[in-house]
Coordinates of C-alpha atoms in Angstrom, one line a residue:
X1 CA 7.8 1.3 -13.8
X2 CA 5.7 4.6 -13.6
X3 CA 6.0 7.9 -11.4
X4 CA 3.2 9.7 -9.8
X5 CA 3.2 12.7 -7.7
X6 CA 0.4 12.9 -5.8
X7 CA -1.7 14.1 -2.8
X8 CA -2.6 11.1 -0.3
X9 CA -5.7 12.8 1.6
X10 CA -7.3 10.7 4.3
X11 CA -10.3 11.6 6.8
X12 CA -11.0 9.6 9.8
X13 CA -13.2 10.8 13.0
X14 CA -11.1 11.2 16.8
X15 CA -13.7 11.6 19.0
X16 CA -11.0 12.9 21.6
X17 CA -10.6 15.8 19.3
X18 CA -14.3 16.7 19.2
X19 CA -14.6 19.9 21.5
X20 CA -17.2 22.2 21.9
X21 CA -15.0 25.2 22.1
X22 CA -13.9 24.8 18.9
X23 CA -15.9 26.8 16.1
X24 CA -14.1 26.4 13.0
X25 CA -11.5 23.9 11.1
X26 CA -8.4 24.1 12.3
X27 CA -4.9 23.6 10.3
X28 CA -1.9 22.8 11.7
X29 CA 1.3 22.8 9.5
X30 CA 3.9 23.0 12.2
X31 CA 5.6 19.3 11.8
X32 CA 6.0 19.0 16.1
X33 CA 1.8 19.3 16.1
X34 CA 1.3 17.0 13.6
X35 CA 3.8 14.3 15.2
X36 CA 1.3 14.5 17.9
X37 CA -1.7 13.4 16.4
X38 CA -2.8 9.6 15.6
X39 CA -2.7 9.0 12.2
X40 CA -3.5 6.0 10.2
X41 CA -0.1 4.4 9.4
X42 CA -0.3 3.4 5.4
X43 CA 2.2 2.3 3.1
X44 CA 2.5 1.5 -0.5
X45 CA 3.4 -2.2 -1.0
X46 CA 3.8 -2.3 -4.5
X47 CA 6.0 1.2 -4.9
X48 CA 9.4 0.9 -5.5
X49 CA 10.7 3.9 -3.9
X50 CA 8.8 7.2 -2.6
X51 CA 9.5 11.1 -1.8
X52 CA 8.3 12.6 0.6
X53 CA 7.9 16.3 -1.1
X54 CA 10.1 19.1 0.7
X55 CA 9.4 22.1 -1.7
X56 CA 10.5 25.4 0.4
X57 CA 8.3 23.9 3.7
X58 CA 6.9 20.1 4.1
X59 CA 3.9 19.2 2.2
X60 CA 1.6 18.4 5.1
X61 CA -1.5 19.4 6.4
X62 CA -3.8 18.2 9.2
X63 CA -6.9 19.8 9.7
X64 CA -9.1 19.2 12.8
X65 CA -13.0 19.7 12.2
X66 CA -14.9 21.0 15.5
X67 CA -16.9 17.5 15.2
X68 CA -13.6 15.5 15.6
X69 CA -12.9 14.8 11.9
X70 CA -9.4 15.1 10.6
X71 CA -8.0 15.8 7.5
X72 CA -4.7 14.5 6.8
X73 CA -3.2 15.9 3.4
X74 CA 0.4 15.1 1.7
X75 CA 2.0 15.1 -1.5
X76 CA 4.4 12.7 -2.0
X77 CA 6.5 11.6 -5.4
X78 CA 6.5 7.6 -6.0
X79 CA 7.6 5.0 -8.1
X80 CA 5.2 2.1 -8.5
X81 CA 6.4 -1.4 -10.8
X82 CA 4.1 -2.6 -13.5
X83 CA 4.9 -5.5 -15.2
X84 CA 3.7 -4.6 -18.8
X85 CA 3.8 -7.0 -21.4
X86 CA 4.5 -4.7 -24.6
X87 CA 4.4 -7.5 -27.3
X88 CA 1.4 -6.3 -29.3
X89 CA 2.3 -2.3 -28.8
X90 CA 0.4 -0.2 -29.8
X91 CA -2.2 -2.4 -29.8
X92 CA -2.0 -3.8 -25.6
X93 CA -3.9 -2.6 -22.9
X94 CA -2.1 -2.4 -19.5
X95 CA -2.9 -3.0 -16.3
X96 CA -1.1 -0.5 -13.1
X97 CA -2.2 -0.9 -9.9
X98 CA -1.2 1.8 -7.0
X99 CA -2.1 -0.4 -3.8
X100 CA -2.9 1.3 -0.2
X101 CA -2.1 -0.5 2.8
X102 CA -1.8 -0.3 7.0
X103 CA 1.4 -0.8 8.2
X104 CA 0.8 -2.1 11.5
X105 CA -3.3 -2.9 12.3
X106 CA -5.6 -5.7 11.1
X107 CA -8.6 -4.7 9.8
X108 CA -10.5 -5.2 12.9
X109 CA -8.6 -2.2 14.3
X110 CA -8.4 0.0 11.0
X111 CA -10.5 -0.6 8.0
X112 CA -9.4 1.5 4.4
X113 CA -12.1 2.8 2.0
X114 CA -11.9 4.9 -1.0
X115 CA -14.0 7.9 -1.4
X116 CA -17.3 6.0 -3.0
X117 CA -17.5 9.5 -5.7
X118 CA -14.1 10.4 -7.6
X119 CA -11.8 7.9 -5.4
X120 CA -8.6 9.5 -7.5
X121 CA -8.9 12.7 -9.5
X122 CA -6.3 13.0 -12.2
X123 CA -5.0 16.5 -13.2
X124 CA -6.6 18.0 -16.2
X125 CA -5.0 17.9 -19.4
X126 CA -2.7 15.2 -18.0
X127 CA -1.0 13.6 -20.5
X128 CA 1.4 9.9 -20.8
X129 CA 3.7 10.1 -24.4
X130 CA 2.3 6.6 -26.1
X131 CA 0.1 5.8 -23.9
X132 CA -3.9 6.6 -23.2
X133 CA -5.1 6.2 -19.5
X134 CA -9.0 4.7 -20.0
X135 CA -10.0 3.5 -16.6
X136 CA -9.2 4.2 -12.8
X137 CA -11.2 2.3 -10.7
X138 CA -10.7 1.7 -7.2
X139 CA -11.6 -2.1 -5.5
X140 CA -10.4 -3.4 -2.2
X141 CA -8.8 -6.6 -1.4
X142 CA -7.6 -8.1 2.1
X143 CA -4.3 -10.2 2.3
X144 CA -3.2 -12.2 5.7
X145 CA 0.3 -11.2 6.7
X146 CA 1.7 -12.5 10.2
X147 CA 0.1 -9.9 12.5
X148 CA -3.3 -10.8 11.2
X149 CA -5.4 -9.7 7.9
X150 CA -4.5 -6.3 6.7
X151 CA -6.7 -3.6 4.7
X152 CA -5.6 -3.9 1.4
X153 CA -7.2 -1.2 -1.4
X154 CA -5.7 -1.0 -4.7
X155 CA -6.4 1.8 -7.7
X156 CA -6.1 0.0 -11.0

């Protein structure tokens, strides 16, 4: 297993929020707004268990662009399985994925894309005792559950 804390920021366009009125970015932080909005409704299929992060207020922000774009921010605390194969420690490479799903729409209704530049920025001087992160790349996949063929993206 390995833990990550981490901040899940998605951007998707509402048209229905697009209002000429509005001059600047708006935040809203108060939970009963942000119940309101649509969001995308993603899950992590291989995690193990997951936080959603409470520290003094909850870790949410949605911020509404006056072009209709919205910016959906969280920080969250999860647990993700690896199955590592430490035979030939120190001398193995590993292989963790952190896979991105919808909950609920095909990918005819909802379609999920890493950022092309930087998909996942790591905190500096981060650090794992014994082991040395090399690569995070991001690729997408598509698996077929019952309700049709989901968006499926997964950081390695």
């Amino acid at each position: 297993d390995y833990e990550v804390d981490l901040y899940l920021r998605q951007k998707w366009q509402d048209e229905r929020l697009k209002h000429s009125e509005i001059t600047e970015a708006l935040d809203l932080n108060d939970p009963n707004l942000v119940k309101a909005i649509w969001k995308p409704e993603v899950y992590f299929p291989n995690a193990k268990h997951a936080e959603f992060q409470y520290v003094t207020v909850p870790n949410v922000l949605v911020r509404i662009n006056p072009d209709g774009e919205i910016l959906y921010m969280l920080r969250l605390k999860l647990t993700f399985s690896c199955m590592m194969d430490l035979s030939k420690f120190p001398l193995d490479t590993q292989v963790c994925t952190m896979e991105v799903a919808s909950f609920s729409k095909t990918t005819e209704e909802l379609s999920l894309e890493w950022k092309t530049k930087n998909p996942v920025l790591m905190g500096k001087g981060l650090r794992m005792p014994q082991f040395e992160i090399v690569k995070i790349s991001s690729s997408d996949c598509q698996e077929s559950f019952q309700i049709g063929r989901d968006s499926v993206y997964s950081e390695v």
